[in-house]
Amino acid sequence: MALVDARFTILGQTGIRVGDAVERQWGPLKPRAMLAVLLTRPGQPVPAAELVDWVWGDDDDLPNNPVQTLYSYSSRIRRALESMQNRVELTVASGAFRIEVDRSAVDYFQYRDHVDRARDLARRGDHQQALDAIRGAFAIWRNQRPLEDLKSERADAWRAQAEQNVQVPAYELLCTEYLVLGEYPRVLEELDELAPDYLAHPTLLKRRLEALYSLSRTDEATQLYLSTYQSFKAAFNDDAARDLREFHEGLKAHGVARTEPLTGTAGVLVPQQLPLDVPTFVGHAHTLAALDTMTAQPGIILVSGAGGAGKTALVVHWAHTRRAMFPDGVLFLDLQGFSDSANVEMSSAVDRFLQGLGVPPDRIANPDHRLAKLQSVVAGRRLLVVLDNAADSDHVKSLLPLFPTCVIIVTSRRRLSGVAARLAPQRIVIDPLDTDEAAALLVDRIGERGRGQPELVELVQVCHGLPLALKVLANHIATRPAVRLSAFVEHFRERGVLDIGASHGPRAVFKQSLRALDPDARLLFRAIGAHPGPNVTVGVAAAMTAMPAWKVHAALDALAEAHLLEQAGELDRFRLHDILRQFSASLLEEAEERRLFERRMLDFYLRTAENADVRVMSTMVRVSTVDASEDVGALEFENAAAAQRWCTAEMSNLVSLVRFAVSAGHFEYAVQIPQLVGQIWLQRGRTAEVLTVLHAGLSAAQSLGEQAEVAAADLMQQIGHTYLHRQEYGLAEHFVHLAHLGYVRADGDQTSGIATCLHTGARILVATGNTALGIDSHERALALVRRLGEAGRGMEQVFLYRAGEAYKEAFDYQRAALYYNQALALAESRHSESAEATILQLLGALSFAGERIVEARSYAEASLWKHARMHAVGKAGEVCALLSEIELVDGNLLKAKRYARQAIRLCGQAGASPLSEVTALRVLGRILSGADQREGAVEAFERAIALCVDPMRCEQIAVELADLQAERGLPEARTDQSAAHREHGSAVRQ
């Protein structure tokens, strides 16, 4: 196959063959990048979320809606594909994109095919043809940088893997064939051109040494050996140094050995020990491709996954389809690591392998001699060795060194972290099947009865993608042909599939895995079943089990090693697969134990949230909480930023926890936790989550009745405050009014609550255009809060700067500045960094309104620095929008554009008030318009109009847009605002 036959190129820029030429500038950079990713997996689906990670690097501005942007790019790619002679389809299904093309149409896979053919010819002893074939491969790929259009971490990782596992072994094969044919100078020429890092690729170093010795250039060879050996020793790579020394000593003693590969050993059988392949294998296309890459050279591959994930089926299926890669046979052994039977020990494994190779082990009495015989029989042979169902690293560590020239695949429910790094194992983790793959597996097992049926989706969902559960469920359905599918849906939706299949079903498999662990790990796994959130940390697990943190960490690591838990992005955070969560919860059979776990968990979150509230909202009135019954090891925070990070990281857990507390009758916790974390989340713009927990807390307070009357009023006031942030003024006014009535009805001194209601009501009045009434309410709220004396100082600082905002709205800049500065002085005296950041932002906006540009920039930059320190993403976005306006007015267009894009990104991430995003889009539109980037400017203005809720501002932006379109005769603006927001082009983001 010649290079001209390739229809697509990904070695270099992404190219499309049109006629006799390869077109590499057929579209913008990002669509070319997207096509390149799809061409790395021709004919296979690539999920949108994964494509996003590939296409946008860390230095790129991520679009507001990256998935929608991918759909836009796919349209551009399809238009480019239409120019090809034989049309290629780009399809989208279930949120995944697929390029329908054979792998042989892509230059990278042509290269690999040439290398495979060369290796096969060399194995058969036809070295001249092998050399011709490998030269053909290097006519396709020599100096090009693969995936040139991609700059992301994923692309870098792919390139590194392609170099390590494909190109470097190909260079080794090229050099080997030159050595076999006596063309020693060509070895040096090739390696001189490649200039490899011999420390990273010692096999290429060995080929160079062989060529130098063959050319009698021994001094040069010795100097190269010594310098590299010393480099290995300096890097503490003793194994590589020792290997190099032994190789060099062999060269000096015996010269260059012929490097022809062995094709067999007299009197030794070629074993084919694989179990039967599954009739139809579904899914895991990317894993099968990864196995192809990893097995190009001898080595160890560790395949791990939860019990029932389909590890053995995948490896056996792959091995059946790749027999030709292993001319010396396949050895397969079930080590029974998680079986009710005894584990297969090393001595027994050696005997079985000898039998498979045709060597009767009973003729060799000494076990050590049997081991030596096995090593001698497999030496130099290209075998596939599958060690299935290993119990742990110790179970296989003595077997692995026996097969140095073979490909060894080990499967286990554990990660086998103890396998020595010096063996350089490669790892694959088997994940659950996606919805389409799971549905295909079910249909294959139950027949046409299930094809196209809506019930199929629900049946797939109850199995959570676990192949074992899917197969057992399919067998259950197939043996009951008279029962309609909807009946199975109703049955298993309520019951789940955990207990289906009895001794060979999910519960039995999970029990085997759990039984192999120590008592601490089993207790912890049971406790996690009481946790309602998506993940658990070491802290909460220690609280629930009353174990020290170091023990909990060890137990969690053991559970993760056994694939009963998985790491959740951080070293101290773990999560359960859905069906394993059901299994864990089912182990809590004693109500007293369950309630104990629940109470400790709730206490931990409540006390930690209270500590976070004290740090972040240090100047505000404290939330009343119940006394702790025992020390649960609640977290404490050094500063506000650390407290905010915890609240953000635990957001999903806390939302689930509050809902659980309501449903389980733990009403006091459901009332208190939302009040502690709600205001912290509000600072980060997470209004949806805030409203979720506040409404749940209000429901709990109402369930408690009169004893929680003040708490109910507090919650309603916070709900109203949150709706104010969302600019939903009707709902805000409604809940603030209800809160005011609640405080009036409640016993005791409710001055702070009533003052807060007056203050929030004043902000609503100002926001809805009733500025004069709003100012009056602000002054009344200030007067009321000052009655509280020192206890009300924190509230007073907030009331002051909010009153200052009202005066700014009334164009009374002098009074506004007075109130802002009074608030800033209070915040500084109380060391409230959050309040300082907000007030500096307001002073910046006020100075900008007064056309004091230098002063405005100084205030805004100080505010941005403080917001960034506290990870207040939404607030940082607002300040960036302000700075974009300041720099635009001051003529610093590059800075203005950078701040505008940053504001758009931050505001979109945090769900902040759209006003700042509208401002930033407007600034960006003006800059792009001035730079004659009209398409990007139009898009920016259209997105600003789509987001804008202020009619006057909308009208102003619409006028600017109309003027821009009139200049160039562009189409009129889309009137469908949702469409304007949906159809994001590339100009604004690139």
Short mmCIF file of N, CA and C in Angstrom, two decimals, residues 54 145 147 150-161:
data_model
loop_
_atom_site.label_atom_id
_atom_site.label_comp_id
_atom_site.label_asym_id
_atom_site.label_seq_id
_atom_site.Cartn_x
_atom_site.Cartn_y
_atom_site.Cartn_z
N TRP A 54 -10.03 16.19 24.15
CA TRP A 54 -9.05 16.08 23.07
C TRP A 54 -8.88 17.42 22.35
N ARG A 145 4.93 15.17 12.75
CA ARG A 145 4.40 15.14 14.13
C ARG A 145 2.95 14.69 14.06
N LEU A 147 -0.96 14.10 14.69
CA LEU A 147 -2.01 14.95 15.26
C LEU A 147 -1.52 16.40 15.43
N LEU A 150 -3.67 19.17 16.98
CA LEU A 150 -4.16 19.04 18.36
C LEU A 150 -3.07 19.44 19.35
N LYS A 151 -3.45 20.23 20.36
CA LYS A 151 -2.49 20.73 21.35
C LYS A 151 -2.84 20.30 22.77
N SER A 152 -3.77 19.37 22.95
CA SER A 152 -4.27 19.02 24.27
C SER A 152 -3.39 17.96 24.94
N GLU A 153 -3.62 17.75 26.26
CA GLU A 153 -2.89 16.73 26.99
C GLU A 153 -3.18 15.35 26.44
N ARG A 154 -4.44 15.10 26.06
CA ARG A 154 -4.78 13.78 25.50
C ARG A 154 -3.98 13.52 24.22
N ALA A 155 -3.89 14.55 23.37
CA ALA A 155 -3.14 14.38 22.13
C ALA A 155 -1.66 14.13 22.43
N ASP A 156 -1.11 14.85 23.40
CA ASP A 156 0.30 14.63 23.78
C ASP A 156 0.50 13.19 24.25
N ALA A 157 -0.46 12.68 25.05
CA ALA A 157 -0.35 11.31 25.55
C ALA A 157 -0.42 10.31 24.41
N TRP A 158 -1.32 10.57 23.43
CA TRP A 158 -1.45 9.66 22.27
C TRP A 158 -0.16 9.66 21.47
N ARG A 159 0.39 10.86 21.25
CA ARG A 159 1.64 10.94 20.49
C ARG A 159 2.76 10.17 21.19
N ALA A 160 2.85 10.36 22.52
CA ALA A 160 3.89 9.67 23.27
C ALA A 160 3.73 8.16 23.16
N GLN A 161 2.48 7.70 23.25
CA GLN A 161 2.24 6.26 23.17
C GLN A 161 2.54 5.73 21.77
#
